[in-house]
Amino acid sequence: KQWYQRRVRGIYIKLGQAMATYSSMLPQEFGDALKPLLTSIFERESGEIDYMFERDLGGSPNELFAEFKRQPIAGASIAQVFLGKTAKGEKVAIKVQYHDIAKRFKTDKYTTLR
């Protein structure tokens, strides 16, 4: 795992992504270190996706969608995006938040207001 996949979450990802967007204004070493925050997909704990679906929607992804691809296509500070199909065969993007997002927001809020 890279450093940003092990330790960085929440507001720190957002700040790093914002800085990476303007990496041409930073020393090259900083820009190079921050660029992966724009393209990397962060790993989730085993079973986290099923837990979120069960908790929030009352069923597993396989019960709620005709198709659910478990490999995320995008990721960010608060969620990941997955591809799926509805019962009618419509292709959809499914955004699944991280299970501890409420806790992260409290920590981020505390960090930014100190």
PDB file of C-alpha atoms in Angstrom:
ATOM      1  CA  LYS A   1       0.000   0.000   0.000  1.00  0.00           C
ATOM      2  CA  GLN A   2       1.036   3.562  -0.644  1.00  0.00           C
ATOM      3  CA  TRP A   3       1.255   6.090   2.217  1.00  0.00           C
ATOM      4  CA  TYR A   4      -1.997   7.774   1.211  1.00  0.00           C
ATOM      5  CA  GLN A   5      -3.895   4.460   1.172  1.00  0.00           C
ATOM      6  CA  ARG A   6      -2.894   3.625   4.742  1.00  0.00           C
ATOM      7  CA  ARG A   7      -3.197   6.874   6.660  1.00  0.00           C
ATOM      8  CA  VAL A   8      -5.089   9.560   4.778  1.00  0.00           C
ATOM      9  CA  ARG A   9      -8.864   9.926   4.935  1.00  0.00           C
ATOM     10  CA  GLY A  10     -11.616  12.516   4.931  1.00  0.00           C
ATOM     11  CA  ILE A  11     -10.682  16.161   4.729  1.00  0.00           C
ATOM     12  CA  TYR A  12      -7.023  15.345   4.187  1.00  0.00           C
ATOM     13  CA  ILE A  13      -7.852  13.571   0.929  1.00  0.00           C
ATOM     14  CA  LYS A  14      -9.939  16.555  -0.187  1.00  0.00           C
ATOM     15  CA  LEU A  15      -7.136  18.984   0.624  1.00  0.00           C
ATOM     16  CA  GLY A  16      -4.576  16.774  -1.085  1.00  0.00           C
ATOM     17  CA  GLN A  17      -6.794  16.454  -4.165  1.00  0.00           C
ATOM     18  CA  ALA A  18      -7.239  20.217  -4.311  1.00  0.00           C
ATOM     19  CA  MET A  19      -3.496  20.742  -4.043  1.00  0.00           C
ATOM     20  CA  ALA A  20      -2.836  18.049  -6.672  1.00  0.00           C
ATOM     21  CA  THR A  21      -5.151  19.860  -9.074  1.00  0.00           C
ATOM     22  CA  TYR A  22      -2.772  22.829  -8.911  1.00  0.00           C
ATOM     23  CA  SER A  23       0.381  20.747  -8.711  1.00  0.00           C
ATOM     24  CA  SER A  24       2.110  22.953 -11.304  1.00  0.00           C
ATOM     25  CA  MET A  25       2.325  25.636  -8.586  1.00  0.00           C
ATOM     26  CA  LEU A  26       4.047  23.273  -6.139  1.00  0.00           C
ATOM     27  CA  PRO A  27       7.567  21.888  -6.053  1.00  0.00           C
ATOM     28  CA  GLN A  28       7.636  18.840  -8.341  1.00  0.00           C
ATOM     29  CA  GLU A  29       8.227  16.414  -5.456  1.00  0.00           C
ATOM     30  CA  PHE A  30       5.016  17.591  -3.762  1.00  0.00           C
ATOM     31  CA  GLY A  31       3.001  17.486  -6.964  1.00  0.00           C
ATOM     32  CA  ASP A  32       4.239  13.984  -7.758  1.00  0.00           C
ATOM     33  CA  ALA A  33       3.397  12.794  -4.244  1.00  0.00           C
ATOM     34  CA  LEU A  34      -0.136  14.246  -4.363  1.00  0.00           C
ATOM     35  CA  LYS A  35      -1.192  13.208  -7.881  1.00  0.00           C
ATOM     36  CA  PRO A  36      -2.168   9.642  -6.874  1.00  0.00           C
ATOM     37  CA  LEU A  37      -4.907  11.151  -4.688  1.00  0.00           C
ATOM     38  CA  LEU A  38      -6.702  12.086  -7.924  1.00  0.00           C
ATOM     39  CA  THR A  39      -6.697   8.602  -9.382  1.00  0.00           C
ATOM     40  CA  SER A  40      -6.294   6.025  -6.613  1.00  0.00           C
ATOM     41  CA  ILE A  41      -9.127   3.961  -5.228  1.00  0.00           C
ATOM     42  CA  PHE A  42      -8.892   3.324  -1.515  1.00  0.00           C
ATOM     43  CA  GLU A  43      -9.372  -0.166  -0.157  1.00  0.00           C
ATOM     44  CA  ARG A  44     -12.364  -1.011   1.985  1.00  0.00           C
ATOM     45  CA  GLU A  45     -12.589  -3.413   4.862  1.00  0.00           C
ATOM     46  CA  SER A  46     -13.864  -6.874   4.010  1.00  0.00           C
ATOM     47  CA  GLY A  47     -17.663  -6.958   4.143  1.00  0.00           C
ATOM     48  CA  GLU A  48     -18.040  -3.177   4.441  1.00  0.00           C
ATOM     49  CA  ILE A  49     -20.072  -2.816   1.248  1.00  0.00           C
ATOM     50  CA  ASP A  50     -22.558  -5.515   2.251  1.00  0.00           C
ATOM     51  CA  TYR A  51     -22.793  -4.016   5.739  1.00  0.00           C
ATOM     52  CA  MET A  52     -23.639  -0.563   4.330  1.00  0.00           C
ATOM     53  CA  PHE A  53     -26.303  -1.967   2.004  1.00  0.00           C
ATOM     54  CA  GLU A  54     -27.885  -4.070   4.754  1.00  0.00           C
ATOM     55  CA  ARG A  55     -27.833  -1.223   7.265  1.00  0.00           C
ATOM     56  CA  ASP A  56     -29.106   1.522   4.966  1.00  0.00           C
ATOM     57  CA  LEU A  57     -31.216  -0.324   2.399  1.00  0.00           C
ATOM     58  CA  GLY A  58     -32.195  -3.596   4.051  1.00  0.00           C
ATOM     59  CA  GLY A  59     -30.598  -5.968   1.553  1.00  0.00           C
ATOM     60  CA  SER A  60     -27.347  -6.970  -0.104  1.00  0.00           C
ATOM     61  CA  PRO A  61     -26.219  -5.410  -3.391  1.00  0.00           C
ATOM     62  CA  ASN A  62     -27.089  -8.685  -5.159  1.00  0.00           C
ATOM     63  CA  GLU A  63     -30.630  -8.552  -3.754  1.00  0.00           C
ATOM     64  CA  LEU A  64     -31.182  -4.909  -4.707  1.00  0.00           C
ATOM     65  CA  PHE A  65     -29.575  -4.870  -8.148  1.00  0.00           C
ATOM     66  CA  ALA A  66     -29.698  -7.285 -11.058  1.00  0.00           C
ATOM     67  CA  GLU A  67     -25.943  -6.803 -11.344  1.00  0.00           C
ATOM     68  CA  PHE A  68     -23.404  -5.248  -8.985  1.00  0.00           C
ATOM     69  CA  LYS A  69     -19.717  -5.131  -9.886  1.00  0.00           C
ATOM     70  CA  ARG A  70     -17.644  -5.196  -6.716  1.00  0.00           C
ATOM     71  CA  GLN A  71     -14.592  -3.570  -8.266  1.00  0.00           C
ATOM     72  CA  PRO A  72     -14.966   0.195  -7.756  1.00  0.00           C
ATOM     73  CA  ILE A  73     -14.528   2.456 -10.767  1.00  0.00           C
ATOM     74  CA  ALA A  74     -13.834   5.586  -8.713  1.00  0.00           C
ATOM     75  CA  GLY A  75     -13.119   6.579  -5.168  1.00  0.00           C
ATOM     76  CA  ALA A  76     -12.944   9.739  -3.135  1.00  0.00           C
ATOM     77  CA  SER A  77     -12.769  11.006   0.413  1.00  0.00           C
ATOM     78  CA  ILE A  78     -16.236   9.862   1.506  1.00  0.00           C
ATOM     79  CA  ALA A  79     -17.329   7.126  -0.899  1.00  0.00           C
ATOM     80  CA  GLN A  80     -16.590   4.800  -3.798  1.00  0.00           C
ATOM     81  CA  VAL A  81     -18.510   4.352  -7.045  1.00  0.00           C
ATOM     82  CA  PHE A  82     -19.502   0.949  -8.414  1.00  0.00           C
ATOM     83  CA  LEU A  83     -21.251  -0.126 -11.617  1.00  0.00           C
ATOM     84  CA  GLY A  84     -24.490  -2.053 -11.620  1.00  0.00           C
ATOM     85  CA  LYS A  85     -27.743  -2.760 -13.430  1.00  0.00           C
ATOM     86  CA  THR A  86     -31.291  -2.323 -12.243  1.00  0.00           C
ATOM     87  CA  ALA A  87     -33.963  -5.006 -12.555  1.00  0.00           C
ATOM     88  CA  LYS A  88     -35.038  -3.223 -15.771  1.00  0.00           C
ATOM     89  CA  GLY A  89     -31.531  -3.590 -17.190  1.00  0.00           C
ATOM     90  CA  GLU A  90     -30.526   0.064 -16.833  1.00  0.00           C
ATOM     91  CA  LYS A  91     -26.832   0.661 -16.215  1.00  0.00           C
ATOM     92  CA  VAL A  92     -26.265   2.716 -13.082  1.00  0.00           C
ATOM     93  CA  ALA A  93     -23.439   4.137 -11.023  1.00  0.00           C
ATOM     94  CA  ILE A  94     -23.817   3.280  -7.332  1.00  0.00           C
ATOM     95  CA  LYS A  95     -22.095   5.483  -4.777  1.00  0.00           C
ATOM     96  CA  VAL A  96     -21.388   3.736  -1.479  1.00  0.00           C
ATOM     97  CA  GLN A  97     -20.145   5.794   1.454  1.00  0.00           C
ATOM     98  CA  TYR A  98     -17.518   4.514   3.864  1.00  0.00           C
ATOM     99  CA  HIS A  99     -19.064   2.980   6.992  1.00  0.00           C
ATOM    100  CA  ASP A 100     -17.337   5.362   9.386  1.00  0.00           C
ATOM    101  CA  ILE A 101     -18.024   8.572   7.483  1.00  0.00           C
ATOM    102  CA  ALA A 102     -19.981  10.208  10.342  1.00  0.00           C
ATOM    103  CA  LYS A 103     -17.032   9.656  12.682  1.00  0.00           C
ATOM    104  CA  ARG A 104     -14.642  11.030  10.075  1.00  0.00           C
ATOM    105  CA  PHE A 105     -16.732  14.175   9.651  1.00  0.00           C
ATOM    106  CA  LYS A 106     -16.637  14.817  13.403  1.00  0.00           C
ATOM    107  CA  THR A 107     -12.865  14.359  13.435  1.00  0.00           C
ATOM    108  CA  ASP A 108     -12.408  16.528  10.343  1.00  0.00           C
ATOM    109  CA  LYS A 109     -14.604  19.255  11.790  1.00  0.00           C
ATOM    110  CA  TYR A 110     -12.644  19.199  15.045  1.00  0.00           C
ATOM    111  CA  THR A 111      -9.345  19.298  13.121  1.00  0.00           C
ATOM    112  CA  THR A 112     -10.330  22.259  10.948  1.00  0.00           C
ATOM    113  CA  LEU A 113     -11.825  24.320  13.788  1.00  0.00           C
ATOM    114  CA  ARG A 114      -8.849  24.001  16.147  1.00  0.00           C
TER     115      ARG A 114
END
